[in-house]
PDB file of C-alpha atoms and ligand atoms in Angstrom:
ATOM      1  CA  UNK A   1      18.661 -15.643   2.528  1.00  0.00           C
ATOM      2  CA  UNK A   2      18.892 -16.745  -1.115  1.00  0.00           C
ATOM      3  CA  UNK A   3      19.875 -14.113  -3.686  1.00  0.00           C
ATOM      4  CA  UNK A   4      17.138 -15.100  -6.086  1.00  0.00           C
ATOM      5  CA  UNK A   5      14.538 -17.677  -6.958  1.00  0.00           C
ATOM      6  CA  UNK A   6      15.632 -20.835  -8.789  1.00  0.00           C
ATOM      7  CA  UNK A   7      12.927 -20.157 -11.367  1.00  0.00           C
ATOM      8  CA  UNK A   8      12.257 -17.533 -13.985  1.00  0.00           C
ATOM      9  CA  UNK A   9       8.616 -16.573 -13.576  1.00  0.00           C
ATOM     10  CA  UNK A  10       6.432 -14.438 -15.812  1.00  0.00           C
ATOM     11  CA  UNK A  11       5.448 -11.358 -13.833  1.00  0.00           C
ATOM     12  CA  UNK A  12       8.158 -12.234 -11.297  1.00  0.00           C
ATOM     13  CA  UNK A  13       9.330  -9.366  -9.135  1.00  0.00           C
ATOM     14  CA  UNK A  14      13.039 -10.291  -8.965  1.00  0.00           C
ATOM     15  CA  UNK A  15      14.136  -6.841 -10.049  1.00  0.00           C
ATOM     16  CA  UNK A  16      11.922  -5.064  -7.539  1.00  0.00           C
ATOM     17  CA  UNK A  17      12.257  -7.567  -4.720  1.00  0.00           C
ATOM     18  CA  UNK A  18      14.700  -5.475  -2.612  1.00  0.00           C
ATOM     19  CA  UNK A  19      12.455  -2.401  -2.895  1.00  0.00           C
ATOM     20  CA  UNK A  20       9.272  -4.344  -2.101  1.00  0.00           C
ATOM     21  CA  UNK A  21      10.975  -6.190   0.764  1.00  0.00           C
ATOM     22  CA  UNK A  22      12.062  -2.841   2.242  1.00  0.00           C
ATOM     23  CA  UNK A  23       8.461  -1.610   2.200  1.00  0.00           C
ATOM     24  CA  UNK A  24       7.227  -4.845   3.792  1.00  0.00           C
ATOM     25  CA  UNK A  25       9.960  -4.702   6.452  1.00  0.00           C
ATOM     26  CA  UNK A  26       8.631  -1.272   7.443  1.00  0.00           C
ATOM     27  CA  UNK A  27       5.242  -2.768   8.401  1.00  0.00           C
ATOM     28  CA  UNK A  28       4.483  -3.264  12.108  1.00  0.00           C
ATOM     29  CA  UNK A  29       5.334  -6.912  12.769  1.00  0.00           C
ATOM     30  CA  UNK A  30       3.733  -8.329  15.918  1.00  0.00           C
ATOM     31  CA  UNK A  31       4.929 -11.484  17.693  1.00  0.00           C
ATOM     32  CA  UNK A  32       2.462 -13.743  15.900  1.00  0.00           C
ATOM     33  CA  UNK A  33       2.554 -11.979  12.510  1.00  0.00           C
ATOM     34  CA  UNK A  34       2.807 -14.138   9.419  1.00  0.00           C
ATOM     35  CA  UNK A  35       3.860 -13.045   5.981  1.00  0.00           C
ATOM     36  CA  UNK A  36       1.089 -14.209   3.628  1.00  0.00           C
ATOM     37  CA  UNK A  37       1.525 -14.298  -0.145  1.00  0.00           C
ATOM     38  CA  UNK A  38      -1.500 -15.770  -2.003  1.00  0.00           C
ATOM     39  CA  UNK A  39       0.057 -15.480  -5.522  1.00  0.00           C
ATOM     40  CA  UNK A  40       3.600 -16.552  -4.715  1.00  0.00           C
ATOM     41  CA  UNK A  41       4.956 -17.343  -8.236  1.00  0.00           C
ATOM     42  CA  UNK A  42       8.762 -17.070  -8.218  1.00  0.00           C
ATOM     43  CA  UNK A  43       8.726 -16.066  -4.509  1.00  0.00           C
ATOM     44  CA  UNK A  44      11.459 -13.467  -5.009  1.00  0.00           C
ATOM     45  CA  UNK A  45       9.940 -10.994  -2.536  1.00  0.00           C
ATOM     46  CA  UNK A  46       9.636 -13.707   0.117  1.00  0.00           C
ATOM     47  CA  UNK A  47      13.306 -14.644  -0.363  1.00  0.00           C
ATOM     48  CA  UNK A  48      14.383 -10.984  -0.158  1.00  0.00           C
ATOM     49  CA  UNK A  49      12.353 -10.371   3.013  1.00  0.00           C
ATOM     50  CA  UNK A  50      13.143 -13.596   4.895  1.00  0.00           C
ATOM     51  CA  UNK A  51      10.225 -13.466   7.378  1.00  0.00           C
ATOM     52  CA  UNK A  52      10.193 -15.842  10.392  1.00  0.00           C
ATOM     53  CA  UNK A  53       6.732 -17.266   9.639  1.00  0.00           C
ATOM     54  CA  UNK A  54       4.979 -17.379   6.299  1.00  0.00           C
ATOM     55  CA  UNK A  55       2.140 -18.825   4.292  1.00  0.00           C
ATOM     56  CA  UNK A  56       3.050 -19.069   0.615  1.00  0.00           C
ATOM     57  CA  UNK A  57       0.323 -20.164  -1.771  1.00  0.00           C
ATOM     58  CA  UNK A  58      -0.371 -20.373  -5.461  1.00  0.00           C
ATOM     59  CA  UNK A  59      -3.034 -22.047  -7.599  1.00  0.00           C
ATOM     60  CA  UNK A  60      -0.386 -23.741  -9.761  1.00  0.00           C
ATOM     61  CA  UNK A  61      -0.014 -27.280  -8.323  1.00  0.00           C
ATOM     62  CA  UNK A  62       3.224 -27.992 -10.228  1.00  0.00           C
ATOM     63  CA  UNK A  63       4.861 -24.864  -8.829  1.00  0.00           C
ATOM     64  CA  UNK A  64       3.756 -25.659  -5.273  1.00  0.00           C
ATOM     65  CA  UNK A  65       4.972 -29.288  -5.544  1.00  0.00           C
ATOM     66  CA  UNK A  66       8.313 -27.981  -6.788  1.00  0.00           C
ATOM     67  CA  UNK A  67       8.723 -25.765  -3.710  1.00  0.00           C
ATOM     68  CA  UNK A  68       7.615 -28.527  -1.341  1.00  0.00           C
ATOM     69  CA  UNK A  69      10.109 -30.911  -2.920  1.00  0.00           C
ATOM     70  CA  UNK A  70      12.962 -28.388  -2.815  1.00  0.00           C
ATOM     71  CA  UNK A  71      12.132 -27.607   0.803  1.00  0.00           C
ATOM     72  CA  UNK A  72      12.295 -31.308   1.762  1.00  0.00           C
ATOM     73  CA  UNK A  73      14.907 -32.748  -0.625  1.00  0.00           C
ATOM     74  CA  UNK A  74      16.901 -29.984  -2.343  1.00  0.00           C
ATOM     75  CA  UNK A  75      20.037 -32.057  -2.851  1.00  0.00           C
ATOM     76  CA  UNK A  76      18.159 -34.957  -4.479  1.00  0.00           C
ATOM     77  CA  UNK A  77      16.331 -32.607  -6.874  1.00  0.00           C
ATOM     78  CA  UNK A  78      19.601 -30.826  -7.652  1.00  0.00           C
ATOM     79  CA  UNK A  79      21.371 -34.102  -8.506  1.00  0.00           C
ATOM     80  CA  UNK A  80      18.647 -35.090 -10.973  1.00  0.00           C
ATOM     81  CA  UNK A  81      18.436 -31.586 -12.484  1.00  0.00           C
ATOM     82  CA  UNK A  82      22.226 -31.519 -12.906  1.00  0.00           C
ATOM     83  CA  UNK A  83      21.911 -34.634 -15.082  1.00  0.00           C
ATOM     84  CA  UNK A  84      19.514 -32.712 -17.349  1.00  0.00           C
ATOM     85  CA  UNK A  85      21.701 -29.619 -17.642  1.00  0.00           C
ATOM     86  CA  UNK A  86      23.767 -28.464 -20.620  1.00  0.00           C
ATOM     87  CA  UNK A  87      22.827 -28.542 -24.313  1.00  0.00           C
ATOM     88  CA  UNK A  88      19.319 -29.685 -25.142  1.00  0.00           C
ATOM     89  CA  UNK A  89      17.130 -30.013 -28.236  1.00  0.00           C
ATOM     90  CA  UNK A  90      13.500 -29.754 -29.230  1.00  0.00           C
ATOM     91  CA  UNK A  91      13.203 -33.575 -29.348  1.00  0.00           C
ATOM     92  CA  UNK A  92      14.676 -33.962 -25.876  1.00  0.00           C
ATOM     93  CA  UNK A  93      12.467 -31.146 -24.573  1.00  0.00           C
ATOM     94  CA  UNK A  94       9.337 -32.888 -25.908  1.00  0.00           C
ATOM     95  CA  UNK A  95      10.384 -36.194 -24.298  1.00  0.00           C
ATOM     96  CA  UNK A  96      10.948 -34.546 -20.924  1.00  0.00           C
ATOM     97  CA  UNK A  97       7.710 -32.586 -21.230  1.00  0.00           C
ATOM     98  CA  UNK A  98       5.772 -35.817 -21.873  1.00  0.00           C
ATOM     99  CA  UNK A  99       7.510 -37.516 -18.926  1.00  0.00           C
ATOM    100  CA  UNK A 100       6.723 -34.534 -16.675  1.00  0.00           C
ATOM    101  CA  UNK A 101       3.038 -34.709 -17.603  1.00  0.00           C
ATOM    102  CA  UNK A 102       2.960 -38.476 -16.862  1.00  0.00           C
ATOM    103  CA  UNK A 103       4.540 -38.229 -13.403  1.00  0.00           C
ATOM    104  CA  UNK A 104       2.345 -37.528 -10.374  1.00  0.00           C
ATOM    105  CA  UNK A 105       4.951 -36.115  -7.970  1.00  0.00           C
ATOM    106  CA  UNK A 106       8.444 -36.656  -6.572  1.00  0.00           C
ATOM    107  CA  UNK A 107      11.996 -35.417  -6.988  1.00  0.00           C
ATOM    108  CA  UNK A 108      12.250 -36.301 -10.700  1.00  0.00           C
ATOM    109  CA  UNK A 109       9.088 -34.344 -11.440  1.00  0.00           C
ATOM    110  CA  UNK A 110      10.537 -31.363  -9.519  1.00  0.00           C
ATOM    111  CA  UNK A 111      13.803 -31.552 -11.501  1.00  0.00           C
ATOM    112  CA  UNK A 112      11.851 -31.722 -14.771  1.00  0.00           C
ATOM    113  CA  UNK A 113       9.835 -28.696 -13.626  1.00  0.00           C
ATOM    114  CA  UNK A 114      13.051 -26.696 -13.378  1.00  0.00           C
ATOM    115  CA  UNK A 115      14.251 -28.023 -16.762  1.00  0.00           C
ATOM    116  CA  UNK A 116      10.963 -27.033 -18.465  1.00  0.00           C
ATOM    117  CA  UNK A 117      10.806 -23.653 -16.721  1.00  0.00           C
ATOM    118  CA  UNK A 118      14.320 -22.798 -17.919  1.00  0.00           C
ATOM    119  CA  UNK A 119      14.147 -24.206 -21.449  1.00  0.00           C
ATOM    120  CA  UNK A 120      10.561 -23.531 -22.537  1.00  0.00           C
ATOM    121  CA  UNK A 121       9.545 -20.540 -24.607  1.00  0.00           C
ATOM    122  CA  UNK A 122      10.182 -17.419 -22.514  1.00  0.00           C
ATOM    123  CA  UNK A 123       9.611 -19.157 -19.181  1.00  0.00           C
ATOM    124  CA  UNK A 124       5.847 -19.139 -19.697  1.00  0.00           C
ATOM    125  CA  UNK A 125       3.927 -21.703 -17.618  1.00  0.00           C
ATOM    126  CA  UNK A 126       0.722 -22.692 -19.339  1.00  0.00           C
ATOM    127  CA  UNK A 127      -1.346 -25.850 -19.121  1.00  0.00           C
ATOM    128  CA  UNK A 128      -4.174 -27.261 -21.210  1.00  0.00           C
ATOM    129  CA  UNK A 129      -7.634 -28.120 -19.898  1.00  0.00           C
ATOM    130  CA  UNK A 130      -6.322 -31.456 -18.596  1.00  0.00           C
ATOM    131  CA  UNK A 131      -3.665 -29.632 -16.592  1.00  0.00           C
ATOM    132  CA  UNK A 132      -0.817 -30.802 -18.866  1.00  0.00           C
ATOM    133  CA  UNK A 133       2.052 -28.392 -19.477  1.00  0.00           C
ATOM    134  CA  UNK A 134       2.027 -27.440 -23.176  1.00  0.00           C
ATOM    135  CA  UNK A 135       4.482 -24.583 -23.758  1.00  0.00           C
ATOM    136  CA  UNK A 136       6.865 -25.167 -26.716  1.00  0.00           C
ATOM    137  CA  UNK A 137      10.642 -25.377 -26.705  1.00  0.00           C
ATOM    138  CA  UNK A 138      12.569 -22.136 -26.265  1.00  0.00           C
ATOM    139  CA  UNK A 139      16.179 -22.386 -25.120  1.00  0.00           C
ATOM    140  CA  UNK A 140      18.945 -24.784 -26.206  1.00  0.00           C
ATOM    141  CA  UNK A 141      20.880 -24.610 -22.973  1.00  0.00           C
ATOM    142  CA  UNK A 142      19.840 -25.491 -19.441  1.00  0.00           C
ATOM    143  CA  UNK A 143      21.943 -23.426 -17.071  1.00  0.00           C
ATOM    144  CA  UNK A 144      21.843 -24.779 -13.563  1.00  0.00           C
ATOM    145  CA  UNK A 145      21.983 -22.900 -10.288  1.00  0.00           C
ATOM    146  CA  UNK A 146      24.819 -24.080  -7.996  1.00  0.00           C
ATOM    147  CA  UNK A 147      24.022 -26.517  -5.174  1.00  0.00           C
ATOM    148  CA  UNK A 148      24.571 -23.681  -2.658  1.00  0.00           C
ATOM    149  CA  UNK A 149      21.669 -21.732  -4.184  1.00  0.00           C
ATOM    150  CA  UNK A 150      19.393 -24.792  -3.920  1.00  0.00           C
ATOM    151  CA  UNK A 151      20.313 -25.289  -0.280  1.00  0.00           C
ATOM    152  CA  UNK A 152      19.697 -21.612   0.536  1.00  0.00           C
ATOM    153  CA  UNK A 153      16.284 -21.716  -1.135  1.00  0.00           C
ATOM    154  CA  UNK A 154      15.495 -24.942   0.706  1.00  0.00           C
ATOM    155  CA  UNK A 155      16.505 -23.474   4.082  1.00  0.00           C
ATOM    156  CA  UNK A 156      14.424 -20.375   3.429  1.00  0.00           C
ATOM    157  CA  UNK A 157      11.351 -22.394   2.386  1.00  0.00           C
ATOM    158  CA  UNK A 158      11.469 -24.337   5.657  1.00  0.00           C
ATOM    159  CA  UNK A 159      10.116 -21.229   7.451  1.00  0.00           C
ATOM    160  CA  UNK A 160       7.023 -21.334   5.280  1.00  0.00           C
ATOM    161  CA  UNK A 161       3.826 -23.266   5.048  1.00  0.00           C
ATOM    162  CA  UNK A 162       3.482 -23.864   1.278  1.00  0.00           C
ATOM    163  CA  UNK A 163       0.021 -24.580  -0.085  1.00  0.00           C
ATOM    164  CA  UNK A 164      -1.681 -25.081  -3.396  1.00  0.00           C
ATOM    165  CA  UNK A 165      -4.833 -23.022  -3.102  1.00  0.00           C
ATOM    166  CA  UNK A 166      -6.912 -20.409  -4.756  1.00  0.00           C
ATOM    167  CA  UNK A 167      -6.213 -16.901  -3.459  1.00  0.00           C
ATOM    168  CA  UNK A 168      -9.666 -16.692  -1.845  1.00  0.00           C
ATOM    169  CA  UNK A 169      -8.980 -19.733   0.382  1.00  0.00           C
ATOM    170  CA  UNK A 170      -5.574 -18.314   1.373  1.00  0.00           C
ATOM    171  CA  UNK A 171      -7.015 -14.907   2.209  1.00  0.00           C
ATOM    172  CA  UNK A 172      -9.683 -16.577   4.387  1.00  0.00           C
ATOM    173  CA  UNK A 173      -6.926 -17.702   6.781  1.00  0.00           C
ATOM    174  CA  UNK A 174      -5.508 -14.207   7.277  1.00  0.00           C
ATOM    175  CA  UNK A 175      -5.754 -12.626  10.717  1.00  0.00           C
ATOM    176  CA  UNK A 176      -5.379  -9.059  11.888  1.00  0.00           C
ATOM    177  CA  UNK A 177      -1.659  -9.149  12.697  1.00  0.00           C
ATOM    178  CA  UNK A 178      -0.608 -10.725   9.359  1.00  0.00           C
ATOM    179  CA  UNK A 179       1.285  -8.799   6.688  1.00  0.00           C
ATOM    180  CA  UNK A 180      -0.040  -9.624   3.219  1.00  0.00           C
ATOM    181  CA  UNK A 181       1.706  -9.181  -0.125  1.00  0.00           C
ATOM    182  CA  UNK A 182      -0.602  -9.556  -3.125  1.00  0.00           C
ATOM    183  CA  UNK A 183       0.806  -9.791  -6.658  1.00  0.00           C
ATOM    184  CA  UNK A 184      -2.041 -11.098  -8.845  1.00  0.00           C
ATOM    185  CA  UNK A 185      -1.885 -11.839 -12.585  1.00  0.00           C
ATOM    186  CA  UNK A 186      -2.057  -8.693 -14.670  1.00  0.00           C
ATOM    187  CA  UNK A 187      -5.185  -6.901 -15.560  1.00  0.00           C
ATOM    188  CA  UNK A 188      -4.804  -5.977 -19.213  1.00  0.00           C
ATOM    189  CA  UNK A 189      -7.566  -3.757 -20.438  1.00  0.00           C
ATOM    190  CA  UNK A 190      -8.392  -4.170 -24.169  1.00  0.00           C
ATOM    191  CA  UNK A 191      -6.168  -7.179 -24.809  1.00  0.00           C
ATOM    192  CA  UNK A 192      -6.318 -10.944 -24.908  1.00  0.00           C
ATOM    193  CA  UNK A 193      -6.034 -12.643 -21.524  1.00  0.00           C
ATOM    194  CA  UNK A 194      -3.334 -15.092 -22.633  1.00  0.00           C
ATOM    195  CA  UNK A 195      -0.630 -13.422 -20.564  1.00  0.00           C
ATOM    196  CA  UNK A 196      -2.682 -13.925 -17.412  1.00  0.00           C
ATOM    197  CA  UNK A 197      -3.259 -17.650 -18.035  1.00  0.00           C
ATOM    198  CA  UNK A 198      -0.763 -19.076 -15.521  1.00  0.00           C
ATOM    199  CA  UNK A 199      -3.039 -21.861 -14.392  1.00  0.00           C
ATOM    200  CA  UNK A 200      -6.023 -23.644 -15.899  1.00  0.00           C
ATOM    201  CA  UNK A 201      -8.246 -20.629 -15.180  1.00  0.00           C
ATOM    202  CA  UNK A 202      -7.866 -17.091 -16.399  1.00  0.00           C
ATOM    203  CA  UNK A 203      -7.707 -14.140 -13.994  1.00  0.00           C
ATOM    204  CA  UNK A 204     -10.528 -11.986 -15.277  1.00  0.00           C
ATOM    205  CA  UNK A 205     -11.882  -8.554 -14.501  1.00  0.00           C
ATOM    206  CA  UNK A 206     -14.427 -10.291 -12.247  1.00  0.00           C
ATOM    207  CA  UNK A 207     -11.561 -11.913 -10.316  1.00  0.00           C
ATOM    208  CA  UNK A 208      -9.918  -8.509  -9.860  1.00  0.00           C
ATOM    209  CA  UNK A 209     -13.205  -7.090  -8.547  1.00  0.00           C
ATOM    210  CA  UNK A 210     -13.645 -10.015  -6.133  1.00  0.00           C
ATOM    211  CA  UNK A 211     -10.031  -9.651  -4.966  1.00  0.00           C
ATOM    212  CA  UNK A 212     -10.495  -5.923  -4.320  1.00  0.00           C
ATOM    213  CA  UNK A 213     -13.615  -6.629  -2.231  1.00  0.00           C
ATOM    214  CA  UNK A 214     -11.672  -9.124  -0.073  1.00  0.00           C
ATOM    215  CA  UNK A 215      -8.725  -6.731   0.251  1.00  0.00           C
ATOM    216  CA  UNK A 216     -11.170  -4.082   1.435  1.00  0.00           C
ATOM    217  CA  UNK A 217     -12.398  -6.494   4.132  1.00  0.00           C
ATOM    218  CA  UNK A 218      -8.795  -7.255   5.207  1.00  0.00           C
ATOM    219  CA  UNK A 219      -8.107  -3.527   5.376  1.00  0.00           C
ATOM    220  CA  UNK A 220     -11.146  -3.083   7.626  1.00  0.00           C
ATOM    221  CA  UNK A 221      -9.853  -5.941   9.820  1.00  0.00           C
ATOM    222  CA  UNK A 222      -6.600  -4.020  10.342  1.00  0.00           C
ATOM    223  CA  UNK A 223      -4.181  -6.101   8.228  1.00  0.00           C
ATOM    224  CA  UNK A 224      -1.210  -4.437   6.599  1.00  0.00           C
ATOM    225  CA  UNK A 225      -1.405  -5.020   2.865  1.00  0.00           C
ATOM    226  CA  UNK A 226       0.914  -4.357  -0.051  1.00  0.00           C
ATOM    227  CA  UNK A 227      -0.203  -4.967  -3.633  1.00  0.00           C
ATOM    228  CA  UNK A 228       1.540  -4.742  -6.994  1.00  0.00           C
ATOM    229  CA  UNK A 229      -0.866  -4.508  -9.906  1.00  0.00           C
ATOM    230  CA  UNK A 230      -0.856  -3.349 -13.490  1.00  0.00           C
ATOM    231  CA  UNK A 231      -2.003   0.232 -13.739  1.00  0.00           C
ATOM    232  CA  UNK A 232      -5.423   0.837 -15.259  1.00  0.00           C
ATOM    233  CA  UNK A 233      -8.425   2.990 -14.492  1.00  0.00           C
ATOM    234  CA  UNK A 234     -10.273  -0.119 -13.285  1.00  0.00           C
ATOM    235  CA  UNK A 235      -7.530  -0.974 -10.794  1.00  0.00           C
ATOM    236  CA  UNK A 236      -7.297   2.609  -9.501  1.00  0.00           C
ATOM    237  CA  UNK A 237     -11.065   2.675  -8.999  1.00  0.00           C
ATOM    238  CA  UNK A 238     -10.952  -0.618  -7.107  1.00  0.00           C
ATOM    239  CA  UNK A 239      -8.490   0.603  -4.442  1.00  0.00           C
ATOM    240  CA  UNK A 240      -9.556   4.192  -3.608  1.00  0.00           C
ATOM    241  CA  UNK A 241      -8.227   4.092  -0.016  1.00  0.00           C
ATOM    242  CA  UNK A 242      -4.726   2.782  -0.765  1.00  0.00           C
ATOM    243  CA  UNK A 243      -1.581   4.897  -1.213  1.00  0.00           C
ATOM    244  CA  UNK A 244      -0.252   4.577  -4.760  1.00  0.00           C
ATOM    245  CA  UNK A 245       3.326   4.696  -6.032  1.00  0.00           C
ATOM    246  CA  UNK A 246       4.850   3.663  -9.362  1.00  0.00           C
ATOM    247  CA  UNK A 247       6.967   0.582 -10.082  1.00  0.00           C
ATOM    248  CA  UNK A 248       8.733   1.349 -13.356  1.00  0.00           C
ATOM    249  CA  UNK A 249      10.895  -0.779 -15.650  1.00  0.00           C
ATOM    250  CA  UNK A 250      10.727  -3.690 -18.062  1.00  0.00           C
ATOM    251  CA  UNK A 251       9.596  -7.299 -17.866  1.00  0.00           C
ATOM    252  CA  UNK A 252      12.419  -9.692 -18.564  1.00  0.00           C
ATOM    253  CA  UNK A 253      10.127 -12.403 -19.952  1.00  0.00           C
ATOM    254  CA  UNK A 254       6.800 -12.180 -21.723  1.00  0.00           C
ATOM    255  CA  UNK A 255       4.310 -14.407 -23.491  1.00  0.00           C
ATOM    256  CA  UNK A 256       4.987 -12.718 -26.837  1.00  0.00           C
ATOM    257  CA  UNK A 257       8.733 -13.048 -26.607  1.00  0.00           C
ATOM    258  CA  UNK A 258       9.425  -9.342 -26.351  1.00  0.00           C
ATOM    259  CA  UNK A 259      10.511  -7.201 -23.454  1.00  0.00           C
ATOM    260  CA  UNK A 260       7.451  -5.319 -22.339  1.00  0.00           C
ATOM    261  CA  UNK A 261       7.276  -1.957 -20.635  1.00  0.00           C
ATOM    262  CA  UNK A 262       6.040  -2.391 -17.077  1.00  0.00           C
ATOM    263  CA  UNK A 263       3.382  -0.023 -15.888  1.00  0.00           C
ATOM    264  CA  UNK A 264       2.795  -1.486 -12.493  1.00  0.00           C
ATOM    265  CA  UNK A 265       1.767   0.384  -9.418  1.00  0.00           C
ATOM    266  CA  UNK A 266       2.339  -0.356  -5.771  1.00  0.00           C
ATOM    267  CA  UNK A 267      -0.625   0.045  -3.445  1.00  0.00           C
ATOM    268  CA  UNK A 268      -0.411  -0.071   0.336  1.00  0.00           C
ATOM    269  CA  UNK A 269      -2.376   0.754   3.443  1.00  0.00           C
ATOM    270  CA  UNK A 270       0.582   1.205   5.829  1.00  0.00           C
ATOM    271  CA  UNK A 271       3.837   3.186   6.169  1.00  0.00           C
TER     272      UNK A 271
HETATM  273  C1  LIG B   1       2.261 -12.123 -11.113  1.00  0.00           C
HETATM  274  S1  LIG B   1       2.515 -13.822 -10.698  1.00  0.00           S
HETATM  275  C2  LIG B   1       3.245 -13.669  -9.104  1.00  0.00           C
HETATM  276  C3  LIG B   1       4.682 -13.331  -9.225  1.00  0.00           C
HETATM  277  C4  LIG B   1       5.465 -13.406  -7.933  1.00  0.00           C
HETATM  278  N1  LIG B   1       5.114 -12.343  -7.017  1.00  0.00           N
HETATM  279  C5  LIG B   1       6.954 -13.393  -8.249  1.00  0.00           C
HETATM  280  O1  LIG B   1       7.682 -12.490  -7.813  1.00  0.00           O
HETATM  281  O2  LIG B   1       7.388 -14.283  -8.978  1.00  0.00           O
HETATM  282  C6  LIG B   1       0.904 -14.393 -10.349  1.00  0.00           C
HETATM  283  C7  LIG B   1       0.803 -15.796  -9.781  1.00  0.00           C
HETATM  284  O3  LIG B   1      -0.582 -16.009  -9.463  1.00  0.00           O
HETATM  285  C8  LIG B   1      -0.885 -17.387  -9.629  1.00  0.00           C
HETATM  286  N2  LIG B   1      -2.346 -17.494  -9.764  1.00  0.00           N
HETATM  287  C9  LIG B   1      -3.134 -17.295 -10.871  1.00  0.00           C
HETATM  288  N3  LIG B   1      -4.429 -17.435 -10.558  1.00  0.00           N
HETATM  289  C10 LIG B   1      -4.485 -17.713  -9.225  1.00  0.00           C
HETATM  290  C11 LIG B   1      -5.544 -17.944  -8.298  1.00  0.00           C
HETATM  291  N4  LIG B   1      -6.823 -17.939  -8.688  1.00  0.00           N
HETATM  292  N5  LIG B   1      -5.244 -18.172  -6.998  1.00  0.00           N
HETATM  293  C12 LIG B   1      -3.942 -18.215  -6.587  1.00  0.00           C
HETATM  294  N6  LIG B   1      -2.883 -18.012  -7.425  1.00  0.00           N
HETATM  295  C13 LIG B   1      -3.159 -17.757  -8.716  1.00  0.00           C
HETATM  296  C14 LIG B   1      -0.093 -17.789 -10.846  1.00  0.00           C
HETATM  297  O4  LIG B   1       0.143 -19.195 -10.847  1.00  0.00           O
HETATM  298  C15 LIG B   1       1.179 -16.940 -10.693  1.00  0.00           C
HETATM  299  O5  LIG B   1       2.216 -17.684 -10.096  1.00  0.00           O
END
């Protein structure tokens, strides 16, 4: 199992992955159970858990293509990314960003994805209405994970079906024996929604309400579900039947460049 994700991901659960994986491991896993994660992001909980079968999905097509490419051709992506590593500059960053936005797919696009993720401002992934990545330059040094880490991530991803889809389509495939981990974009009451804008759309209060209604239906079906969500009165009202515990600490990256206090809660219907 890999120690960590290759990526830094806003809202990523790297720090809490061992704790969340322990909770998920305590679920009742049947023979045909899949681990399903509809907002997979940096996938740190998946890597910590190492389930036999999984469906990993996210609405960010660049992220999903990166995982598919690393799963199939980790060494080729690593070789290209290694050529991009070391000192970098704003001018170089802008050239690579333009090239990334031109390319449709492939190993070079995946290597550029890693470069941009690790050198852009605070690891934020944001695209414009055309779907082009538009985050400015942030870091002057691209540090590269060792080849061994790439190969471990690749081996781990081979157990998973990796799809680009909206959470609602992913959740529609869930069956009774599946174990579902849901880590949606934050609900921030009384603030701008910029932090939640991972993909072209924004995850609004309406999305949180729709998600809670589907989670309720999965609960009724008998699925075991774990959620991590930002604490707010809205969120607590939406999940009245779930057990709540706190997930304290600090975010390591944030859209405003500061370290933000986390006030996330863990909700579950099992254990
Ligand atoms: C809080 S992050 C998940 C972090 C992840 N658990 C980790 O440890 O890195 C939320 C993810 O939801 C994805 N997302 C946003 N809107 C979505 C949607 N409508 N359907 C599916 N995924 C979505 C974003 O691209 C982002 O990767």
